Tab-separated table of C-alpha atoms and ligand atoms in Angstrom:
chain	number	residue	atom	x	y	z
A	283	MET	CA	0.000	0.000	0.000
A	284	GLN	CA	2.790	2.454	0.900
A	285	SER	CA	4.439	1.854	-2.470
A	286	ASP	CA	1.301	3.126	-4.244
A	287	ILE	CA	1.836	6.623	-2.819
A	288	ASP	CA	3.172	9.258	-5.169
A	289	GLN	CA	3.364	12.306	-2.934
A	290	VAL	CA	2.371	13.259	0.608
A	291	LEU	CA	0.296	16.413	0.189
A	292	ILE	CA	-0.693	17.015	3.813
A	293	PRO	CA	1.142	15.140	6.577
A	294	ARG	CA	-0.750	13.873	9.657
A	295	GLU	CA	0.790	16.438	12.046
A	296	GLN	CA	-0.436	19.294	9.900
A	297	ILE	CA	-3.916	17.745	9.697
A	298	ALA	CA	-4.096	17.365	13.477
A	299	GLU	CA	-3.044	20.941	14.077
A	300	ARG	CA	-5.518	22.371	11.594
A	301	VAL	CA	-8.420	20.194	12.807
A	302	ALA	CA	-7.947	21.483	16.359
A	303	GLU	CA	-7.789	25.061	15.112
A	304	LEU	CA	-10.922	24.691	13.006
A	305	ALA	CA	-12.822	23.023	15.858
A	306	ALA	CA	-12.047	25.972	18.128
A	307	ARG	CA	-13.484	28.338	15.535
A	308	ILE	CA	-16.577	26.198	14.977
A	309	SER	CA	-17.423	25.932	18.669
A	310	ARG	CA	-16.874	29.657	19.147
A	311	ASP	CA	-19.220	30.432	16.230
A	312	LEU	CA	-21.898	27.985	17.339
A	313	VAL	CA	-21.945	29.265	20.905
A	314	GLN	CA	-22.097	32.851	19.654
A	315	ALA	CA	-24.943	32.040	17.257
A	316	ASP	CA	-26.866	30.359	20.055
A	317	HIS	CA	-26.359	33.384	22.272
A	318	ALA	CA	-27.554	35.761	19.532
A	319	ASP	CA	-30.610	33.514	19.038
A	320	ARG	CA	-31.545	33.719	22.691
A	321	VAL	CA	-31.126	37.468	22.785
A	322	ALA	CA	-33.296	37.812	19.658
A	323	ARG	CA	-35.992	35.591	21.144
A	324	GLY	CA	-35.710	37.269	24.537
A	325	THR	CA	-35.249	33.886	26.203
A	326	GLY	CA	-32.541	32.592	28.494
A	327	ASP	CA	-30.057	34.853	30.124
A	328	THR	CA	-28.077	37.236	27.982
A	329	ASP	CA	-24.876	37.510	29.953
A	330	GLY	CA	-23.326	34.431	28.427
A	331	ARG	CA	-23.173	32.381	31.631
A	332	ASN	CA	-25.569	29.668	30.518
A	333	GLU	CA	-23.516	28.873	27.442
A	334	ALA	CA	-20.632	28.016	29.712
A	335	SER	CA	-22.636	25.726	31.987
A	336	GLY	CA	-24.646	24.533	29.032
A	337	ASP	CA	-27.687	23.014	30.670
A	338	GLU	CA	-29.590	25.646	32.597
A	339	GLY	CA	-32.076	28.328	31.673
A	340	SER	CA	-34.304	27.880	28.627
A	341	GLY	CA	-32.943	24.640	27.227
A	342	ARG	CA	-29.317	23.812	26.770
A	343	PHE	CA	-27.360	24.572	23.673
A	344	GLU	CA	-26.850	21.626	21.353
A	345	VAL	CA	-26.120	20.848	17.724
A	346	THR	CA	-26.962	18.083	15.288
A	347	LEU	CA	-23.900	16.910	13.481
A	348	ILE	CA	-24.361	15.229	10.107
A	349	PRO	CA	-21.275	13.451	8.768
A	350	ILE	CA	-21.483	12.501	5.107
A	351	LEU	CA	-20.387	8.901	4.757
A	352	THR	CA	-18.046	7.344	4.087
A	353	GLY	CA	-15.209	9.750	3.448
A	354	SER	CA	-15.681	12.064	6.430
A	355	PHE	CA	-15.502	9.438	9.174
A	356	ILE	CA	-11.915	10.007	10.273
A	357	PHE	CA	-12.157	13.796	10.038
A	358	VAL	CA	-15.371	13.768	12.087
A	359	ALA	CA	-13.888	11.436	14.689
A	360	ASP	CA	-10.969	13.822	15.209
A	361	LEU	CA	-12.991	17.033	14.956
A	362	ILE	CA	-15.712	16.137	17.486
A	363	ARG	CA	-13.178	15.313	20.163
A	364	HIS	CA	-12.276	19.010	20.048
A	365	LEU	CA	-15.930	20.134	20.241
A	366	PRO	CA	-17.013	20.184	23.892
A	367	ILE	CA	-20.717	20.784	23.206
A	368	TYR	CA	-23.841	18.632	23.402
A	369	MET	CA	-24.333	16.985	20.040
A	370	GLN	CA	-26.347	14.290	18.401
A	371	ILE	CA	-24.900	12.578	15.357
A	372	ARG	CA	-27.080	11.619	12.404
A	373	LEU	CA	-25.589	9.892	9.401
A	374	LEU	CA	-26.088	10.659	5.748
A	375	SER	CA	-24.567	8.467	3.075
A	376	VAL	CA	-24.038	9.945	-0.387
A	377	SER	CA	-22.364	8.226	-3.345
A	378	SER	CA	-20.650	10.230	-6.020
A	379	TYR	CA	-17.421	8.522	-7.117
A	380	PRO	CA	-18.481	4.924	-7.744
A	381	GLY	CA	-15.782	2.230	-7.821
A	382	ARG	CA	-12.555	3.135	-9.570
A	383	SER	CA	-13.738	6.452	-10.994
A	384	THR	CA	-11.855	9.600	-10.099
A	385	SER	CA	-14.433	12.110	-11.233
A	386	THR	CA	-17.955	12.609	-10.013
A	387	ARG	CA	-20.962	10.850	-11.561
A	388	GLY	CA	-23.529	13.051	-9.819
A	389	ALA	CA	-24.542	12.529	-6.208
A	390	SER	CA	-27.277	10.314	-4.778
A	391	VAL	CA	-28.368	9.387	-1.254
A	392	ASN	CA	-27.804	5.845	-0.065
A	393	ALA	CA	-30.908	5.332	2.100
A	394	ALA	CA	-29.731	2.124	3.769
A	395	LEU	CA	-26.860	3.898	5.532
A	396	THR	CA	-28.758	7.088	6.357
A	397	ASN	CA	-30.558	7.789	9.633
A	398	LEU	CA	-31.819	11.360	9.361
A	399	PRO	CA	-34.839	12.325	11.455
A	400	ASP	CA	-38.025	13.377	9.627
A	401	SER	CA	-37.695	16.893	10.959
A	402	LEU	CA	-34.751	19.023	12.072
A	403	GLU	CA	-36.974	21.835	13.246
A	404	GLY	CA	-35.255	24.037	15.812
A	405	GLN	CA	-31.941	22.188	15.396
A	406	HIS	CA	-28.597	23.823	14.697
A	407	VAL	CA	-27.093	21.558	12.054
A	408	LEU	CA	-23.468	21.126	11.066
A	409	VAL	CA	-22.836	19.020	7.951
A	410	ILE	CA	-19.357	17.565	7.545
A	411	ASP	CA	-17.878	16.201	4.329
A	412	ASP	CA	-14.424	15.066	3.329
A	413	ILE	CA	-13.912	17.064	0.138
A	414	LEU	CA	-15.621	19.699	-1.953
A	415	ASP	CA	-15.026	18.932	-5.619
A	416	SER	CA	-17.865	19.518	-8.136
A	417	GLY	CA	-20.140	20.738	-5.344
A	418	ASN	CA	-22.879	18.223	-6.304
A	419	THR	CA	-22.825	16.468	-2.940
A	420	LEU	CA	-23.157	19.589	-0.802
A	421	LYS	CA	-25.875	20.939	-3.074
A	422	LEU	CA	-27.875	17.715	-2.778
A	423	VAL	CA	-27.403	17.590	0.983
A	424	ASN	CA	-28.262	21.252	1.533
A	425	ASP	CA	-31.451	20.945	-0.505
A	426	LEU	CA	-32.466	17.805	1.373
A	427	LEU	CA	-31.762	19.240	4.821
A	428	LYS	CA	-33.420	22.605	4.192
A	429	GLN	CA	-36.697	20.752	3.657
A	430	LYS	CA	-36.379	19.538	7.249
A	431	ARG	CA	-36.427	23.140	8.442
A	432	PRO	CA	-33.367	23.368	10.737
A	433	ALA	CA	-32.885	26.549	12.797
A	434	SER	CA	-29.479	26.927	11.138
A	435	LEU	CA	-27.418	24.952	8.662
A	436	ARG	CA	-23.631	25.119	8.428
A	437	THR	CA	-21.258	23.127	6.275
A	438	CYS	CA	-17.691	22.069	6.876
A	439	VAL	CA	-15.241	20.241	4.628
A	440	LEU	CA	-11.776	18.902	5.259
A	441	LEU	CA	-10.576	19.679	1.725
A	442	ARG	CA	-11.629	21.966	-1.088
A	443	LYS	CA	-10.170	21.521	-4.558
A	444	GLN	CA	-8.992	24.664	-6.261
A	445	ARG	CA	-11.307	24.379	-9.241
A	446	PRO	CA	-13.982	26.925	-10.194
A	447	GLU	CA	-17.029	24.803	-9.227
A	448	ALA	CA	-15.648	24.127	-5.759
A	449	MET	CA	-14.482	27.677	-5.124
A	450	ALA	CA	-17.927	28.995	-6.181
A	451	ALA	CA	-19.902	26.658	-3.904
A	452	HIS	CA	-21.006	27.929	-0.516
A	453	VAL	CA	-19.278	26.289	2.457
A	454	ASP	CA	-18.785	27.704	5.955
A	455	TYR	CA	-15.587	25.962	7.036
A	456	VAL	CA	-12.673	24.583	5.019
A	457	ALA	CA	-9.654	22.973	6.659
A	458	PHE	CA	-7.413	22.961	3.564
A	459	ASP	CA	-7.520	24.206	-0.020
A	460	ILE	CA	-5.659	21.771	-2.269
A	461	PRO	CA	-4.685	21.650	-5.957
A	462	ASP	CA	-7.222	20.013	-8.298
A	463	ARG	CA	-5.772	16.509	-7.997
A	464	PHE	CA	-7.166	13.150	-6.934
A	465	VAL	CA	-6.199	12.468	-3.312
A	466	VAL	CA	-6.678	9.619	-0.842
A	467	GLY	CA	-6.044	8.922	2.844
A	468	TYR	CA	-7.462	10.207	6.149
A	469	GLY	CA	-10.863	8.802	5.103
A	470	LEU	CA	-10.709	9.465	1.353
A	471	ASP	CA	-10.672	6.480	-0.960
A	472	PHE	CA	-9.912	5.145	-4.387
A	473	ASP	CA	-12.199	2.172	-5.121
A	474	ASP	CA	-12.840	2.073	-1.332
A	475	TYR	CA	-9.160	1.489	-0.518
A	476	TYR	CA	-6.566	3.753	1.140
A	477	ARG	CA	-8.963	5.375	3.653
A	478	ASN	CA	-6.705	4.187	6.470
A	479	LEU	CA	-3.627	6.105	5.303
A	480	PRO	CA	-2.895	8.667	8.042
A	481	ASP	CA	-1.676	11.368	5.616
A	482	ILE	CA	-3.449	12.938	2.643
A	483	VAL	CA	-1.585	11.731	-0.446
A	484	THR	CA	-1.710	11.344	-4.210
A	485	LEU	CA	-1.340	7.920	-5.818
A	486	ARG	CA	1.074	6.904	-8.562
A	487	ALA	CA	-0.526	7.168	-12.012
A	488	GLU	CA	-0.112	3.401	-12.671
A	489	VAL	CA	-2.264	2.644	-9.626
A	490	VAL	CA	-5.117	4.925	-10.662
A	491	ASP	CA	-4.996	4.214	-14.403
A	492	GLY	CA	-4.011	0.538	-14.180
B	284	IMP	P1	-18.545	16.526	-5.243
B	284	IMP	O1	-19.956	16.038	-5.124
B	284	IMP	O2	-18.038	16.454	-6.665
B	284	IMP	O3	-18.257	17.843	-4.577
B	284	IMP	O4	-17.617	15.434	-4.614
B	284	IMP	C1	-17.622	15.145	-3.304
B	284	IMP	C2	-17.358	13.672	-3.101
B	284	IMP	O5	-16.613	13.060	-4.159
B	284	IMP	C3	-16.524	13.534	-1.863
B	284	IMP	O6	-17.334	13.416	-0.718
B	284	IMP	C4	-15.702	12.310	-2.149
B	284	IMP	O7	-16.421	11.170	-1.733
B	284	IMP	C5	-15.558	12.269	-3.645
B	284	IMP	N1	-14.262	12.870	-4.064
B	284	IMP	C6	-14.072	14.045	-4.706
B	284	IMP	N2	-12.774	14.281	-4.939
B	284	IMP	C7	-12.096	13.222	-4.418
B	284	IMP	C8	-10.698	12.880	-4.350
B	284	IMP	O8	-9.787	13.591	-4.776
B	284	IMP	N3	-10.415	11.694	-3.740
B	284	IMP	C9	-11.355	10.865	-3.225
B	284	IMP	N4	-12.677	11.151	-3.264
B	284	IMP	C10	-13.039	12.319	-3.879
B	285	MG	MG1	-17.944	11.397	-0.036
């Protein structure tokens, strides 16, 4: 497996550092948004103390996290351990790069691996995906989740490819912008392999084309 690697694009130490940094920003934003919500509704206290204790006043602050399977599983596992807030996790499985393809074939939901609730009313939702490429997946997911009427909907990706479609798509949090190349590792696959590589890497051309 190691001999299939062409180049290490983002080493594990750099991923770990950036994931922690991004998590700090996300929790700061979510707590601030919750506070602004309460002030706007005139509920809860407005001095910020309840956010710290989390579970007093008019309902505690919590989020619904929606990892997009399968590629985001390692990113999510690392990210949530830096997010000290109440959260429920609901899974959404979307297929876009079937088998040995390295370009998208349009996105579709895989119902068997999805456990979304019927409604997300009143929920603050954070969607997490591995990589933003054509933008089809996030578009599909956003459209689907908006119908469930969440109180807020934020999106976060580990990687964004520097191609026009990806740069034009709306996303709230990006850990790394990368060149428009096919990458694997840290959850990302080629033909469902290589997800367990700890670094984000490119593969040798013979492996991908062969
Ligand atoms: P999009 O729908 O084209 O934005 O693609 C998003 C999905 O395609 C991701 O969640 C990945 O599953 C897959 N994908 C896109 N680019 C890559 C890549 O470079 N390596 C592995 N999977 C990729
Ligand atoms: Mg995916």
